[in-house]
XYZ file of C-alpha atoms in Angstrom:
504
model
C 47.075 15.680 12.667
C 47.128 12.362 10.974
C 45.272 13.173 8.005
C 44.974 10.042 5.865
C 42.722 11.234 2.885
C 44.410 12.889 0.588
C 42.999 14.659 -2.953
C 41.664 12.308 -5.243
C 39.529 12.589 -8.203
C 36.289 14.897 -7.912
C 33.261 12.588 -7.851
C 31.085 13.946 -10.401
C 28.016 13.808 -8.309
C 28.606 15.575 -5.364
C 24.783 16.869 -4.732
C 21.336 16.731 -5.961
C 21.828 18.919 -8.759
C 24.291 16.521 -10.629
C 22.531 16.985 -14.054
C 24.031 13.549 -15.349
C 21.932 11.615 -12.794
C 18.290 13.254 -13.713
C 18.232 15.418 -10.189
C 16.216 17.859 -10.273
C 14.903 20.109 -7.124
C 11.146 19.346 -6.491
C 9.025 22.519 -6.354
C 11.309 24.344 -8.597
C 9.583 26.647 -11.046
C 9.868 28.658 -13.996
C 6.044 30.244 -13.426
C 6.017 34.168 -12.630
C 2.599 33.054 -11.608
C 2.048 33.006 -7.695
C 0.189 29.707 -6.960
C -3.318 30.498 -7.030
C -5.856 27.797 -8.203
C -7.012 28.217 -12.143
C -10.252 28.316 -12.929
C -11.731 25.002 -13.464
C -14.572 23.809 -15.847
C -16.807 22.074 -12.954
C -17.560 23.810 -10.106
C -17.420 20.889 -6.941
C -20.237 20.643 -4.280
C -18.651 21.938 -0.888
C -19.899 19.855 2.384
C -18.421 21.155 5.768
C -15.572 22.804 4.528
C -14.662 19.881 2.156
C -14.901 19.883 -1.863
C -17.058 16.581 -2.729
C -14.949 15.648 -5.696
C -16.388 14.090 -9.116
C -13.214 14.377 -10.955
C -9.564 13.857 -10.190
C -7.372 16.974 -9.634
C -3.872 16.630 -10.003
C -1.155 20.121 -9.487
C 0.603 21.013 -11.776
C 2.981 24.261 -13.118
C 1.245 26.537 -15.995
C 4.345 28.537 -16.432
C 6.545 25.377 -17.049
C 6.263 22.878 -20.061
C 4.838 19.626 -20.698
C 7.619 18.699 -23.011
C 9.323 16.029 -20.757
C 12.425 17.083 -22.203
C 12.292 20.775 -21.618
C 9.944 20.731 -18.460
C 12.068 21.676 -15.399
C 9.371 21.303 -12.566
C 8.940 17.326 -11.039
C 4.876 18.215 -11.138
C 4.878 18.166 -14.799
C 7.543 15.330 -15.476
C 5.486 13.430 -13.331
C 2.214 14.407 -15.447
C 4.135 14.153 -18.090
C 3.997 9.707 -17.534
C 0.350 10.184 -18.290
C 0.411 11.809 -21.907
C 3.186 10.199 -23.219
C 4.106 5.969 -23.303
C 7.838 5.098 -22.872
C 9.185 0.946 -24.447
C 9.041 -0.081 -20.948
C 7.554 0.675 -17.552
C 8.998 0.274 -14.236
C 7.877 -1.211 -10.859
C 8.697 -0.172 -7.759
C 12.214 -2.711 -7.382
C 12.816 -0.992 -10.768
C 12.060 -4.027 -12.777
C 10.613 -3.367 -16.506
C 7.700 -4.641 -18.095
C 6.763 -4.136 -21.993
C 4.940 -0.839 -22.690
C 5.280 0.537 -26.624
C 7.922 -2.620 -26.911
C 6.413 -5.988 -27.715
C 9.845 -7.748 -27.380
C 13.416 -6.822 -26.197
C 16.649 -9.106 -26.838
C 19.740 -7.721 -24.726
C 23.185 -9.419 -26.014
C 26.205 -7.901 -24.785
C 26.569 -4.666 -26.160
C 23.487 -5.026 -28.285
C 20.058 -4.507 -27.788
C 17.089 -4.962 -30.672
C 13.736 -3.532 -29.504
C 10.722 -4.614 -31.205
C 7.299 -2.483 -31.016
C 3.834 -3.383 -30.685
C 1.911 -1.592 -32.752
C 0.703 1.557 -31.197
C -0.993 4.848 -32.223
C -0.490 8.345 -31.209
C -3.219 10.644 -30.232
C -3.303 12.243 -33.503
C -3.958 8.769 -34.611
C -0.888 8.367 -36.321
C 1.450 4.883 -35.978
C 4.143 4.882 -33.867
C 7.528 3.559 -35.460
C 10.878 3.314 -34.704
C 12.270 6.366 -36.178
C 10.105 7.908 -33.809
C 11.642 5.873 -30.887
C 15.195 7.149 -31.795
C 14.711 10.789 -32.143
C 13.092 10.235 -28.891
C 15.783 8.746 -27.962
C 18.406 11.141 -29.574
C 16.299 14.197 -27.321
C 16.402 11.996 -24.203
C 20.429 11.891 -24.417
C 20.510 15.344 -24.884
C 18.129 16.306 -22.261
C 19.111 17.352 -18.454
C 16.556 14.692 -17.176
C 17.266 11.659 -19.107
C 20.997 12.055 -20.691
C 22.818 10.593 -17.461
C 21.745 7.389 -17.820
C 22.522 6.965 -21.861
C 26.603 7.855 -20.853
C 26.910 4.424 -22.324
C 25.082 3.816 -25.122
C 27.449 4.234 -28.196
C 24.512 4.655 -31.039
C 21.063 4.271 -31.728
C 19.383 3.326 -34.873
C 16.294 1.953 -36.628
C 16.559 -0.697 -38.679
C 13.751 -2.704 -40.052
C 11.446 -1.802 -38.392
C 13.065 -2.339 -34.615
C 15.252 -0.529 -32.609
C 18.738 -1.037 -32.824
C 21.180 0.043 -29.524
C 24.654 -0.812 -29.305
C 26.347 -0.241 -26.008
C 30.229 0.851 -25.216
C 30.186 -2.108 -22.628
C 28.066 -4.730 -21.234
C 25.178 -3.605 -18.766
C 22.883 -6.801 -18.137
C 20.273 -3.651 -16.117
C 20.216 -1.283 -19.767
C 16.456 -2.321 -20.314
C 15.465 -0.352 -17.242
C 16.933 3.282 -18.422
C 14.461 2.654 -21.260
C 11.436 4.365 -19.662
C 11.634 7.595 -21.183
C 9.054 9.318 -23.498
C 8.528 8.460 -26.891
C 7.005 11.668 -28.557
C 5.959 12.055 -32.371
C 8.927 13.044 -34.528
C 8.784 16.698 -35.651
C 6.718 17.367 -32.779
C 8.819 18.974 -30.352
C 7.154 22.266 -30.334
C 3.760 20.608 -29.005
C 4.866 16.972 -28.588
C 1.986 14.125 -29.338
C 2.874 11.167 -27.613
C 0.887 7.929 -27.219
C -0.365 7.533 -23.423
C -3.189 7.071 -21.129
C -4.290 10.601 -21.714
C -4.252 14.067 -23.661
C -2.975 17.332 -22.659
C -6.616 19.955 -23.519
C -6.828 23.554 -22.796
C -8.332 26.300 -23.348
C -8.709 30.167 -21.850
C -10.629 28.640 -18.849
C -9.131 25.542 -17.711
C -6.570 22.768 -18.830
C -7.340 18.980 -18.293
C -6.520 15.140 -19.361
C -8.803 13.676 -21.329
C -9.045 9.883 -22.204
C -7.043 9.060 -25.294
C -9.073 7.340 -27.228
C -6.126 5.785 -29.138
C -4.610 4.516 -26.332
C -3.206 0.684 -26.979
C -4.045 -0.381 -23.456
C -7.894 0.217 -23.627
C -10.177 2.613 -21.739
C -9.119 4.269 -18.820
C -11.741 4.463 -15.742
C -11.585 8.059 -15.279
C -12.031 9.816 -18.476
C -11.054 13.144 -17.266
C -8.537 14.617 -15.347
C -8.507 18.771 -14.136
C -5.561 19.764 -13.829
C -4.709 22.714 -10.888
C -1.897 25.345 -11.340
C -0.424 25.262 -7.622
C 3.311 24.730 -7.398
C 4.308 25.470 -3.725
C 3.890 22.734 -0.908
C 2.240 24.179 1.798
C -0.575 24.988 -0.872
C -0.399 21.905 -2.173
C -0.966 20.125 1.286
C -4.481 22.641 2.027
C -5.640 21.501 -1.602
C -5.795 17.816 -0.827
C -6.827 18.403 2.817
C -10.365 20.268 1.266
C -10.235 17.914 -1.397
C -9.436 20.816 -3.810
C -6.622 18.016 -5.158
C -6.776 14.597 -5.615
C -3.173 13.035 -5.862
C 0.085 14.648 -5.043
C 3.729 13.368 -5.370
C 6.981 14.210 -4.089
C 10.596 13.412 -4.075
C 11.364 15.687 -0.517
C 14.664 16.732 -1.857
C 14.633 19.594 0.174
C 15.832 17.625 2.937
C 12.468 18.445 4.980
C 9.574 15.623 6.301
C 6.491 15.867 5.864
C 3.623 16.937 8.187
C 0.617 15.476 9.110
C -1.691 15.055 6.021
C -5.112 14.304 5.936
C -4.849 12.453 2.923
C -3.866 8.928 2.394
C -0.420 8.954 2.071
C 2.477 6.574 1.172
C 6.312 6.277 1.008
C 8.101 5.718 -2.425
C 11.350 4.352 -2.671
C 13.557 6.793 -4.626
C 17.077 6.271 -5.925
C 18.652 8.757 -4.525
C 21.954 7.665 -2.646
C 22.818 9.803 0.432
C 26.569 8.501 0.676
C 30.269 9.994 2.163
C 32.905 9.933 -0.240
C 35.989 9.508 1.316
C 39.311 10.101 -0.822
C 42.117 8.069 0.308
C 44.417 7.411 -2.816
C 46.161 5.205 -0.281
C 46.617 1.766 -1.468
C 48.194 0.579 2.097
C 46.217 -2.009 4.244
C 45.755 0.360 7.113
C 43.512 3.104 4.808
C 41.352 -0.332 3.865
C 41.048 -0.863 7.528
C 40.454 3.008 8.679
C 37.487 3.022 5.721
C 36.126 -0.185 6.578
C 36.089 0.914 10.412
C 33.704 3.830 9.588
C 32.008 1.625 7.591
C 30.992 -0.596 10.453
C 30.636 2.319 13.127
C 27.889 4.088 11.300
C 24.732 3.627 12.270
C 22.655 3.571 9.055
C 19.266 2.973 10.584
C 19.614 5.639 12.854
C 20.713 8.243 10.201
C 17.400 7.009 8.508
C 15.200 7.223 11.345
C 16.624 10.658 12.851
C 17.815 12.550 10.415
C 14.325 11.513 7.354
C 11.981 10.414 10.317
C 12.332 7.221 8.073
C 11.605 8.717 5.010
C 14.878 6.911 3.892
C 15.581 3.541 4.013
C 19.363 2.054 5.607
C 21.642 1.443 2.575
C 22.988 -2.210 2.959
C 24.622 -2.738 -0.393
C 25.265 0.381 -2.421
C 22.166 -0.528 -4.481
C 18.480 0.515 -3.713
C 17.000 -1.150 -1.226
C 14.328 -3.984 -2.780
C 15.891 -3.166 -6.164
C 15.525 -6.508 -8.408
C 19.395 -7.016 -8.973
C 19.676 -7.218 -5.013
C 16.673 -9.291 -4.392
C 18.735 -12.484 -3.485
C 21.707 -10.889 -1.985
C 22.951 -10.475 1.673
C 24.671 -7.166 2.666
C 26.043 -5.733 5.832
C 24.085 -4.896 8.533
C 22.016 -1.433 9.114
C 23.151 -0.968 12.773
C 26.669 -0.148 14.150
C 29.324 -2.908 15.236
C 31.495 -0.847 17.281
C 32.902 -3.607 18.502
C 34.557 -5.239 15.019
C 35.416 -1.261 13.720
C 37.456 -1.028 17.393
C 39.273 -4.821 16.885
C 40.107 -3.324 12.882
C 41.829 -0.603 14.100
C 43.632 -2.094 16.844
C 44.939 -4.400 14.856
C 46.361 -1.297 12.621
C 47.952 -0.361 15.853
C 45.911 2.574 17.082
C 44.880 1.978 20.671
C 43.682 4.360 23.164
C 45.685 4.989 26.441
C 42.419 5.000 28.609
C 38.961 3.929 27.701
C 37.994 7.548 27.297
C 40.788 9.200 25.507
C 40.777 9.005 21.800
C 43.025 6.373 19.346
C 46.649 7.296 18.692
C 49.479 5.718 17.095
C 53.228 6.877 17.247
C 51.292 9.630 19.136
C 49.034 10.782 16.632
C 45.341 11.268 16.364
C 43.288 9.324 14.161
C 41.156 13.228 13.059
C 38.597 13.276 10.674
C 36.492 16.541 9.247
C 33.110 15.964 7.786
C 32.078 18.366 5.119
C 28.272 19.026 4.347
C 26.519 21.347 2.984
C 24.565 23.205 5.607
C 21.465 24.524 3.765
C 20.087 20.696 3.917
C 19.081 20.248 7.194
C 18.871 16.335 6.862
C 22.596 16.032 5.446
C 23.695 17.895 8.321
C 21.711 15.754 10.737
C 23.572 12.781 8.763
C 27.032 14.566 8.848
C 26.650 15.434 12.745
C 25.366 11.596 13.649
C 28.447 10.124 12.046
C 30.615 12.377 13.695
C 28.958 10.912 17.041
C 29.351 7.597 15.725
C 33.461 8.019 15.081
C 33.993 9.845 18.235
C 32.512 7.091 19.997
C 34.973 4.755 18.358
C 37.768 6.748 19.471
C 38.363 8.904 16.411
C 38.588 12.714 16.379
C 35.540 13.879 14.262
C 34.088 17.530 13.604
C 31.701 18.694 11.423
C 32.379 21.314 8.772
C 29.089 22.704 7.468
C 29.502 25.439 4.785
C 27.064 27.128 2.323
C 26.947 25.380 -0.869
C 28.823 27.633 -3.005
C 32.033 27.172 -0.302
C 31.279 23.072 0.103
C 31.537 22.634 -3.879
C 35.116 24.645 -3.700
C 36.327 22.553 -1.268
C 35.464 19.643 -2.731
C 36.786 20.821 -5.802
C 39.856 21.663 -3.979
C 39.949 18.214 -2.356
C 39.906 19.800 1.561
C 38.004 16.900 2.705
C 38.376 13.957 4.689
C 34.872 12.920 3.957
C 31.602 14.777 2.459
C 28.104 13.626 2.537
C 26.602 14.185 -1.045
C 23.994 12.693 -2.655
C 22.997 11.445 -5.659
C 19.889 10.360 -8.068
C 21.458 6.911 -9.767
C 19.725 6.064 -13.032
C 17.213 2.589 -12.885
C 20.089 0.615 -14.144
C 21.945 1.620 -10.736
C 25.056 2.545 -12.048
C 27.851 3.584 -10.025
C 29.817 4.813 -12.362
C 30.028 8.742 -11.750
C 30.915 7.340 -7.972
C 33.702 4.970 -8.729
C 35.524 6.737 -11.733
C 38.087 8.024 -9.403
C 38.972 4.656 -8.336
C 40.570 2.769 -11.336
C 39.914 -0.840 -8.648
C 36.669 0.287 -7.366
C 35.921 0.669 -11.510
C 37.505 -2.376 -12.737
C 35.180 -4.048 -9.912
C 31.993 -2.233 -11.347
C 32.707 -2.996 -14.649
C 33.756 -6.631 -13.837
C 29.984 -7.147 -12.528
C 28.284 -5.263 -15.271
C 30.349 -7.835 -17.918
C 29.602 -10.495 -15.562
C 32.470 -11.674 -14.804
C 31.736 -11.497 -10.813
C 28.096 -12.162 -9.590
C 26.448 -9.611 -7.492
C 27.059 -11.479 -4.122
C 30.735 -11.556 -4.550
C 30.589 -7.380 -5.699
C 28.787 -6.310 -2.692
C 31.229 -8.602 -0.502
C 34.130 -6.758 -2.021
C 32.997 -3.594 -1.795
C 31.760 -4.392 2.132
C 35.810 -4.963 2.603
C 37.053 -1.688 0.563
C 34.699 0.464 0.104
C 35.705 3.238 -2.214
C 32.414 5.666 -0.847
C 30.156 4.754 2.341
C 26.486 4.081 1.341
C 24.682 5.384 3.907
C 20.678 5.480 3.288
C 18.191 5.582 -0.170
C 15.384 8.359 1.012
C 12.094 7.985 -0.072
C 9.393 10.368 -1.457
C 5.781 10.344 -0.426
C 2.354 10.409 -2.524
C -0.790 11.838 -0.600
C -3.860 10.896 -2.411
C -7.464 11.898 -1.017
C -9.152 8.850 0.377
C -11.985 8.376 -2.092
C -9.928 7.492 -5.174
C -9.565 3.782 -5.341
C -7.259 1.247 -6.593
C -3.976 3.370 -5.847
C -1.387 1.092 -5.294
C 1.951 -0.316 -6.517
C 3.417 3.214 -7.506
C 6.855 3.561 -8.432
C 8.615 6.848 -8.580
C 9.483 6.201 -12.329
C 5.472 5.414 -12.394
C 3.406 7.265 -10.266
C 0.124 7.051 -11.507
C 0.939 3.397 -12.266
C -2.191 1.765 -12.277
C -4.800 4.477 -12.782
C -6.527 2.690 -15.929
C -8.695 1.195 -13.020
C -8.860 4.179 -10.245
C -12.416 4.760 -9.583
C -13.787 8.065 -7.121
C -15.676 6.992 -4.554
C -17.662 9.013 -1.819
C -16.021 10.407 1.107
């Protein structure tokens, strides 16, 4: 056996729970309670088996916090956009616009935020010393600290907000859409957004904050619905019990058919193989970029997420606004160019069935996945196709988690699909630290000493992991609420100051 990866360095992400990169597992929860509906204040008019609704309902987890730096379920860091404003917001292609910052000047390794001036609910101002103990809790924090790996310090200083970086990252005003609570506050955090968490021994709801810089909000009240399992979840909005419902999937299932409106929501989260070669020669360049080009990435996306996922052509996001100009490699297989590349290495098969030798050995290659995520193993088991059809000799090694981390650990790989959440910025880092080229190439961008174009051409020729597909996420919304649209996953209820409830 020809067995031309050998250990490298451990990636540091090697699956959704990579705390660094903000993963967290959707429907996870910290509630004893079973999901039964709480009382609510209102009681709705039923009409053929369907709640008419006067109010938006959104889930959420009563046993779990609102704290956006303690909260563990994705239902409450989600809700958790509404209560409390961040210095910037982000679109769906990741691209910030000003929230509590009035101004931001990025210079190098420097960045000076200046505030608008802003209230919080309790009617207090907000001010920078505020913004960096925010900050200070969002570094520390199993959410939010992965993407702050390089800011060196954080400080206020008259009056703005003073962040020096360890190196240059033209993308650093995107990570900066975290919560900004009131200092002191962490017990009960105030914050200063669209709304304000109430409750009381009958019911918990948003209401309207009244101090709110960006004016009135259509909706003035929002109920909110313990229910923290899916298929619960999915009834509610079918009756109209809930309104508006997000989710980031990462439990590698699809879902079914709704009867809410529903949409797809690009997500960040990189589905990749990391190969570990710590080969230098030409012919590992040419056996990676082979795979490379024999891997059908639409495919994976269509089969294995029933295109919840979207064909990775750069190692960036798909419609992310650092790509929006850029031309990567294609989404479908070229068999034909992987086949010439390895020829040309001098592995050639004796008849046009057999499989690709040289000096009579086997080109063999083991796929490791983990095999409680269904859609990983889809992904392992089409690439495996995809390599045998080339000529290689590719199996699938699916293990339970616990045995895929050890061998990773161990380096008994050849390749292993693992995925990872990258922070807004879309840095790479955690996946090209064992690759002191693949870094000085990163890093090279980030100080701009290479323009995006020419990175995503160089990695296309050496690629130090295989992007394979982004997935996506879905938000199912009943069908009266109006206005929903342009929702990000860093943002979903972007745009509800002017959501109205219609009829049915």
């Amino acid at each position: 056996m020809n067995r031309w990866i050998t250990k490298a360095a451990i990636v540091l992400a090697v699956c959704l729970s990579f705390s660094g990169c903000s993963m967290l597992e959707d429907g996870a929860s910290s509630s004893a309670e079973s999901s039964q509906v709480s009382s609510v204040s209102s009681q709705p008019e039923k009409q053929e088996g369907v709640i008419k609704q006067s109010v938006l309902k959104i889930s959420y987890d009563s046993g779990d916090s609102l704290n956006p730096y303690t909260a563990q379920n994705r239902l409450n860091l989600d809700l958790s956009t509404l209560l409390y404003s961040s210095l910037v917001r982000l679109d769906a292609s990741l691209n910030p616009s000003y929230d509590l910052a009035s101004d931001i000047q990025l210079d190098g390794t420097q960045c000076i935020v200046t505030l608008r001036e802003a209230l919080f609910s309790d009617g207090s101002a907000v001010t920078a010393e505020d913004v960096v103990a925010s900050m200070q809790l969002a570094m520390e924090s199993t959410t939010y600290s992965g993407r702050f790996q390089n800011v060196d310090s954080v400080q206020a200083q008259d009056g703005n907000v003073v962040i020096h970086l360890k190196s240059a990252d033209p993308y650093f005003v995107s990570t900066l859409d975290f919560p900004i609570i009131k200092q002191g506050t962490e017990e009960s955090p105030v914050g200063s957004g669209r709304y304000v968490y109430e409750k009381d021994s009958a019911s918990a709801k948003l209401t309207a904050n009244p101090s709110y810089y960006g004016g009135e909000m259509s909706l003035s009240t929002i109920e909110l619905v313990h229910m923290a399992d899916q298929e619960s979840i999915q009834h509610a909005l079918e009756i109209n019990m809930l309104s508006f419902y997000v989710t980031d999937l990462s439990d590698g299932s699809t879902p079914g058919r709704f009867a809410a409106a529903t949409q797809q929501i690009q997500l960040p989260n990189l589905v990749y193989a990391a190969i570990s070669p710590k080969l230098d020669s030409t012919e590992t360049f040419a056996i990676k970029r082979a795979i490379s080009l024999a891997v059908d990435r639409e495919q994976m996306a269509l089969q294995a997420y029933s295109s919840y996922a979207a064909a990775a052509t750069t190692p960036f996001m798909p419609g992310w606004t650092g790509i929006q100009e850029v031309e990567g490699w294609s989404s479908t297989a070229d068999t034909k160019t992987a086949q010439e590349l390895l020829n040309a290495e001098g592995y050639q098969r004796e008849e046009a069935t057999s499989p690709l030798t040289k000096d009579g050995k086997t080109l063999t290659v083991e796929i490791l996945v983990n095999e409680e995520n269904t859609a990983r193993v889809q992904i392992a088991q089409l690439m495996a196709q995809s390599l045998n059809d080339l000529g290689m000799s590719a199996s699938v090694n699916s293990l339970p988690f616990d045995q895929y981390q050890t061998a990773i650990e161990r380096g008994k790989y050849d390749l292993y699909i693992g995925e990872m959440k990258l922070s807004p910025n879309m840095d790479l880092s955690a996946l090209v630290e064992g690759d002191a080229q693949a870094k000085e190439q990163f890093d090279t961008l980030r100080s701009g000493g290479i323009t995006m174009q020419q990175y995503v051409d160089g990695f296309e020729e050496n690629p130090p992991f295989l992007p394979l597909c982004y997935r996506k996420g879905m938000m199912a919304y009943s069908r009266n609420i109006g206005g929903v649209e342009n929702s990000s996953y860093a943002d979903p209820f972007r745009g509800i100051e002017s959501w109205t409830l219609g009829g049915n």
